mmCIF file of C-alpha atoms in Angstrom:
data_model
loop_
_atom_site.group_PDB
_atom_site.id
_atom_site.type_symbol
_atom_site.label_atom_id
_atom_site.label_comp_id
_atom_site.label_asym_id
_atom_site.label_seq_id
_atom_site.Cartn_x
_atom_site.Cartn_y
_atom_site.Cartn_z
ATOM 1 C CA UNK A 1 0.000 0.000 0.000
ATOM 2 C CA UNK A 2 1.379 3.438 -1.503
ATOM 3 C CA UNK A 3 0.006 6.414 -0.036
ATOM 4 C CA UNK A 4 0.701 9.648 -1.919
ATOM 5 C CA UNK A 5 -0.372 12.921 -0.412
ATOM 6 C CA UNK A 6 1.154 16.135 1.421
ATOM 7 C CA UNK A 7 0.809 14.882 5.240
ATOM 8 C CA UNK A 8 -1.316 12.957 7.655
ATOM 9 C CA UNK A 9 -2.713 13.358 10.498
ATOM 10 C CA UNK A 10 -4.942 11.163 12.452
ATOM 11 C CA UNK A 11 -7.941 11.663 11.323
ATOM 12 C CA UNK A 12 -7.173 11.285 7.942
ATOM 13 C CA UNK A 13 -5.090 8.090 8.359
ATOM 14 C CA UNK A 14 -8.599 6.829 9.702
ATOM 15 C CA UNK A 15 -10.350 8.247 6.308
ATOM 16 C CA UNK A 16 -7.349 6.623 4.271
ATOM 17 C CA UNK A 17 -8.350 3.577 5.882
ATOM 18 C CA UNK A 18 -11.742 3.294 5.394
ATOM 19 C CA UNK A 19 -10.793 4.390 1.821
ATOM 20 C CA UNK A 20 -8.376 1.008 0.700
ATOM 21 C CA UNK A 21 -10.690 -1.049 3.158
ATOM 22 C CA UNK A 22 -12.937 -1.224 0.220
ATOM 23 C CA UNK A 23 -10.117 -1.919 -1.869
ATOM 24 C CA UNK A 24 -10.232 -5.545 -2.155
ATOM 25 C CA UNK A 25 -13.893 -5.444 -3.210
ATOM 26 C CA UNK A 26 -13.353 -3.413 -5.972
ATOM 27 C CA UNK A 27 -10.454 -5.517 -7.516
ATOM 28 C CA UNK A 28 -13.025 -8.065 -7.601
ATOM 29 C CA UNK A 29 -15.751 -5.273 -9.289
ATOM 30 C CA UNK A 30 -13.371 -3.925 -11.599
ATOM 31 C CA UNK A 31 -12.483 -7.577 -13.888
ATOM 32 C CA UNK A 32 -16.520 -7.547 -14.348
ATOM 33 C CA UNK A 33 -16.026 -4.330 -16.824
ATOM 34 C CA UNK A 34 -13.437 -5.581 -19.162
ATOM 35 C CA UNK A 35 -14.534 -6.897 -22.619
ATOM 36 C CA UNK A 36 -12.212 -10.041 -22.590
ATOM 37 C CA UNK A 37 -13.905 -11.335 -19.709
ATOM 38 C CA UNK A 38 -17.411 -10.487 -21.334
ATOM 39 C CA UNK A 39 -16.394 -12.335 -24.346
ATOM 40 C CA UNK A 40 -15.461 -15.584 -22.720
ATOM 41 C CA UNK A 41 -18.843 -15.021 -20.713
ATOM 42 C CA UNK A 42 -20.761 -14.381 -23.993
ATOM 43 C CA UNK A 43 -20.219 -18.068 -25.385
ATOM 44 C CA UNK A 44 -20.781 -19.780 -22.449
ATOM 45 C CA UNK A 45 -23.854 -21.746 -21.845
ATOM 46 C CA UNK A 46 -26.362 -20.767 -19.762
ATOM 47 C CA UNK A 47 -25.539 -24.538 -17.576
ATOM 48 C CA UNK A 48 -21.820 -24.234 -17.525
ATOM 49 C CA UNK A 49 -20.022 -22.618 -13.784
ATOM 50 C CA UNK A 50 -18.844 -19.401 -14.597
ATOM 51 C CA UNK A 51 -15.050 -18.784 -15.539
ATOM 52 C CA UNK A 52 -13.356 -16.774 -13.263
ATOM 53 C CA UNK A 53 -10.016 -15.509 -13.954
ATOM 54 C CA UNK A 54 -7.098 -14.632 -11.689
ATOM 55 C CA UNK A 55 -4.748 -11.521 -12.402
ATOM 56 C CA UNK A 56 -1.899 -11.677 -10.400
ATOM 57 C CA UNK A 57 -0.515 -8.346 -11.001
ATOM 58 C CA UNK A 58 -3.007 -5.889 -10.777
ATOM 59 C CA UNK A 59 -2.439 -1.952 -9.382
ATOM 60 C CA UNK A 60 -5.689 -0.242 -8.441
ATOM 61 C CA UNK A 61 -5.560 3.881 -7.437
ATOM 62 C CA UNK A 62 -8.260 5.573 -5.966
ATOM 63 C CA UNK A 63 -7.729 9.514 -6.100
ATOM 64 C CA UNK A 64 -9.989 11.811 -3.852
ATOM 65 C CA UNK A 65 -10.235 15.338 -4.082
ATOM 66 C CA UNK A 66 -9.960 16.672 -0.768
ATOM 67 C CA UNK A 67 -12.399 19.220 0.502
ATOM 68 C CA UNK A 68 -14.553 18.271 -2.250
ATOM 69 C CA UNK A 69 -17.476 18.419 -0.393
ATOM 70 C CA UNK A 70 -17.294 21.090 2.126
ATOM 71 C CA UNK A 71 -15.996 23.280 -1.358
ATOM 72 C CA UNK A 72 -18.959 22.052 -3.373
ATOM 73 C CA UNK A 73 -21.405 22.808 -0.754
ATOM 74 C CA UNK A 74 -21.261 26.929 -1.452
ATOM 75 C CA UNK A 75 -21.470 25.886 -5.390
ATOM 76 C CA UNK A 76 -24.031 26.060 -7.596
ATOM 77 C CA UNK A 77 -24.564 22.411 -8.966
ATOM 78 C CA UNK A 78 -23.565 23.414 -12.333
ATOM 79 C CA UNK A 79 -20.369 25.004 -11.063
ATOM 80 C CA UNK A 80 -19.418 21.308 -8.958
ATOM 81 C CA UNK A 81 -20.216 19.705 -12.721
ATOM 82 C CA UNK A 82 -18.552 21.994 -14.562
ATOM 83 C CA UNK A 83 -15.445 21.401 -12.337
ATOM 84 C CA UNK A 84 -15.623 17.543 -12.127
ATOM 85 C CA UNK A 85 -16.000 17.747 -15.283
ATOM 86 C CA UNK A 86 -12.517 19.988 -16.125
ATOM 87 C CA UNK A 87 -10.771 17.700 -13.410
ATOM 88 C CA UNK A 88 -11.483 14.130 -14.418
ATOM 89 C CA UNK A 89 -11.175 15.019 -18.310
ATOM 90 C CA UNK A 90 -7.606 16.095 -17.305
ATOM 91 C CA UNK A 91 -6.866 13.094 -15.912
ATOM 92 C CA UNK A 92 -8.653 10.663 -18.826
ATOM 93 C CA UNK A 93 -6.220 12.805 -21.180
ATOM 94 C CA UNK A 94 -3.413 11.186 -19.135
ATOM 95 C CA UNK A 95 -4.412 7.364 -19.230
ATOM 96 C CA UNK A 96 -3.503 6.623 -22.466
ATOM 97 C CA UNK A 97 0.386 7.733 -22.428
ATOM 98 C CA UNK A 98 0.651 5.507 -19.172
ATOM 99 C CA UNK A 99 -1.647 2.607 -20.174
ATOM 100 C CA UNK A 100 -3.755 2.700 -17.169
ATOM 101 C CA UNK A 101 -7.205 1.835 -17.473
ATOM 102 C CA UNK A 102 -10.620 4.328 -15.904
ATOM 103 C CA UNK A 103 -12.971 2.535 -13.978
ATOM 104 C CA UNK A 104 -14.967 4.344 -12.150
ATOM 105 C CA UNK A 105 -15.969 8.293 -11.214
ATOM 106 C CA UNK A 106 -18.234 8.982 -8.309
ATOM 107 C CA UNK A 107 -18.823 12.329 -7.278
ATOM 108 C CA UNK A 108 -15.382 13.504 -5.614
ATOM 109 C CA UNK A 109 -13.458 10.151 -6.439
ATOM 110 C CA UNK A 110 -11.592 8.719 -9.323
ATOM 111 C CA UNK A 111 -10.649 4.965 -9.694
ATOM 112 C CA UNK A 112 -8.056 3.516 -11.906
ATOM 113 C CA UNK A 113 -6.558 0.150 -12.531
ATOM 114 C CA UNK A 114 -3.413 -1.596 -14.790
ATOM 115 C CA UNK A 115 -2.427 -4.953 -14.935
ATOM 116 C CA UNK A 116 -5.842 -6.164 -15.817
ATOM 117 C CA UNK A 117 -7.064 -7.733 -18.361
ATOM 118 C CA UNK A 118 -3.662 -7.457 -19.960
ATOM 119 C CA UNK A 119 -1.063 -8.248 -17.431
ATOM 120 C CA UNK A 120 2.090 -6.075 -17.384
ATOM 121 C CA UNK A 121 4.930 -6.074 -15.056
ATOM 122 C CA UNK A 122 5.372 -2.752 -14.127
ATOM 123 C CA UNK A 123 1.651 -1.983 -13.505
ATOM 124 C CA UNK A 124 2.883 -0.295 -10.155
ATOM 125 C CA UNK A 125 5.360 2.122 -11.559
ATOM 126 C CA UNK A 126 3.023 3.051 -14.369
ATOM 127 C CA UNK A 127 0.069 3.575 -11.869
ATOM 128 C CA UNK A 128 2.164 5.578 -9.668
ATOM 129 C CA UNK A 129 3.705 7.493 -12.322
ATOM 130 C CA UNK A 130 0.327 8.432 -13.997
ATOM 131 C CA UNK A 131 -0.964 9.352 -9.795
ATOM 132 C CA UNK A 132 2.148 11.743 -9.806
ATOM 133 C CA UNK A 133 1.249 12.955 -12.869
ATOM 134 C CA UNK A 134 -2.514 13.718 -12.352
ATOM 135 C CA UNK A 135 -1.168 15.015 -8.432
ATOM 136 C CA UNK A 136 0.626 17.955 -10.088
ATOM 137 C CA UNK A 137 -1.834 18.360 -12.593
ATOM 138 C CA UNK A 138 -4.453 18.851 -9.779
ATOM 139 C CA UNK A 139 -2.365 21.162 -8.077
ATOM 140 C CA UNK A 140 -2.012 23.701 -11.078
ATOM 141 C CA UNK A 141 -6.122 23.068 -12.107
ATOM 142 C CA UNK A 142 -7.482 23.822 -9.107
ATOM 143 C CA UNK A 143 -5.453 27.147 -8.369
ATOM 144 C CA UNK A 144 -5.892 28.360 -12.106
ATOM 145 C CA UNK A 145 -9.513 27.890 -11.211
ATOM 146 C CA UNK A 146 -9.665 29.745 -8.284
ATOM 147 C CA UNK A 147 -10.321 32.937 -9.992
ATOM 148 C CA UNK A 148 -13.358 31.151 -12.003
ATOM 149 C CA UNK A 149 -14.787 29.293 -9.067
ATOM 150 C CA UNK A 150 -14.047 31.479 -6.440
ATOM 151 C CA UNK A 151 -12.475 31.602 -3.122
ATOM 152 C CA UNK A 152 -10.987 28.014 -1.694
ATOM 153 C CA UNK A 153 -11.089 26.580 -4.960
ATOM 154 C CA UNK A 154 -6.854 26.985 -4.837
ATOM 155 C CA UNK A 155 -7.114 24.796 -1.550
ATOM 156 C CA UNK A 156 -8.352 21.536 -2.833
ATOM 157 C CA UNK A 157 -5.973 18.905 -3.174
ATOM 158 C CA UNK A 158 -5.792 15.586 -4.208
ATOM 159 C CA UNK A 159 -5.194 12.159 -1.594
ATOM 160 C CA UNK A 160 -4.335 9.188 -3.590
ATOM 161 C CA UNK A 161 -3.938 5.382 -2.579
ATOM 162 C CA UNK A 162 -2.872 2.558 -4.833
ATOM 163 C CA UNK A 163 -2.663 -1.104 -3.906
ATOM 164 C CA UNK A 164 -1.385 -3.899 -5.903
ATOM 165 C CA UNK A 165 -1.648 -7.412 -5.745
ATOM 166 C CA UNK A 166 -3.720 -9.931 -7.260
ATOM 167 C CA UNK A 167 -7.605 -10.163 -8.206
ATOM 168 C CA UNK A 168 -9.848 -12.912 -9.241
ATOM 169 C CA UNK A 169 -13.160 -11.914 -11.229
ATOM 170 C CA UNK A 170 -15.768 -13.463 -13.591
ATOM 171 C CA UNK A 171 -19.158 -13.195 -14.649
ATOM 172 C CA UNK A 172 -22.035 -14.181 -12.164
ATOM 173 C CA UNK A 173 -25.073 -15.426 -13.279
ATOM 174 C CA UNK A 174 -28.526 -14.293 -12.169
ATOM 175 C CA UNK A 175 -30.821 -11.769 -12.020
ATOM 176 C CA UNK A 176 -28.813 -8.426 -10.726
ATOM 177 C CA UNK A 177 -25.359 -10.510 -9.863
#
């Protein structure tokens, strides 16, 4: 576990916790989005056991943007779109030139993964190298956009955690699985 922010206190070593506690089911969430997986799902028949597959080297990040929601509170909604919006297409201009893979926005948080479904060794440096990247990147956005969002839009920051290991995932059957 790589934690990648300015400093921590206790209170937010217990909200980094609670953050990668939630890890491990995600690793197993994330395989259920990616097409190879859907393909081999796609001819199976309807009797056989599903067909899980392990990854053994998998990196998953989770970026949050601190004081997100104390910050969004004095926004109009548009203005906390408009802003996710800027943010996260910043960062999807960055997965591509480090091969990392978007699964997931929800509201303040961003979730990434490599290694999976093509393995590669050096899933962690290229995970941790595209959560520097998108760190500094966050840093200039949000105090360029303090003059168009207004006051304390400079101090929002980004906390980042990335976990590797390996990650088993399949296709369940059933209604809603």
């Amino acid at each position: 576990l790589v934690l990648l922010h300015k400093s921590i206190d206790p209170v937010a070593s217990m909200a980094y916790q609670s953050l990668f506690m939630s890890m491990e089911a995600l690793a197993a969430l994330v395989i259920f989005i990616f097409p190879k997986l859907a393909e081999k799902s796609e001819f199976q028949d309807s009797d056989d056991e599903p067909l899980p597959d392990l990854f053994l080297r998998v990196t998953i990040m989770y970026a949050e943007i601190s004081g997100f929601t104390a910050w969004s509170s004095m926004r109009e909604p548009s203005q906390v779109f408009k802003f996710l919006e800027l943010v996260y297409a910043s960062f999807d201009s960055l997965l591509e030139k480090r091969g990392i893979f978007k699964v997931e926005t929800t509201g303040d948080t961003y979730v990434a993964a490599t290694g999976i479904p093509v393995q590669r060794k050096d899933h962690a440096v290229a995970m941790a190298r595209f959560a520097t990247d998108i760190l500094s990147l966050t840093k200039n956005l949000v105090e360029e956009l303090d003059v168009v969002y207004g006051p304390d839009t400079g101090n929002l920051s980004l906390k980042i955690g990335i976990h590797s290991g390996a990650v088993t995932g399949g296709f369940l059957k059933g209604k809603g699985a």
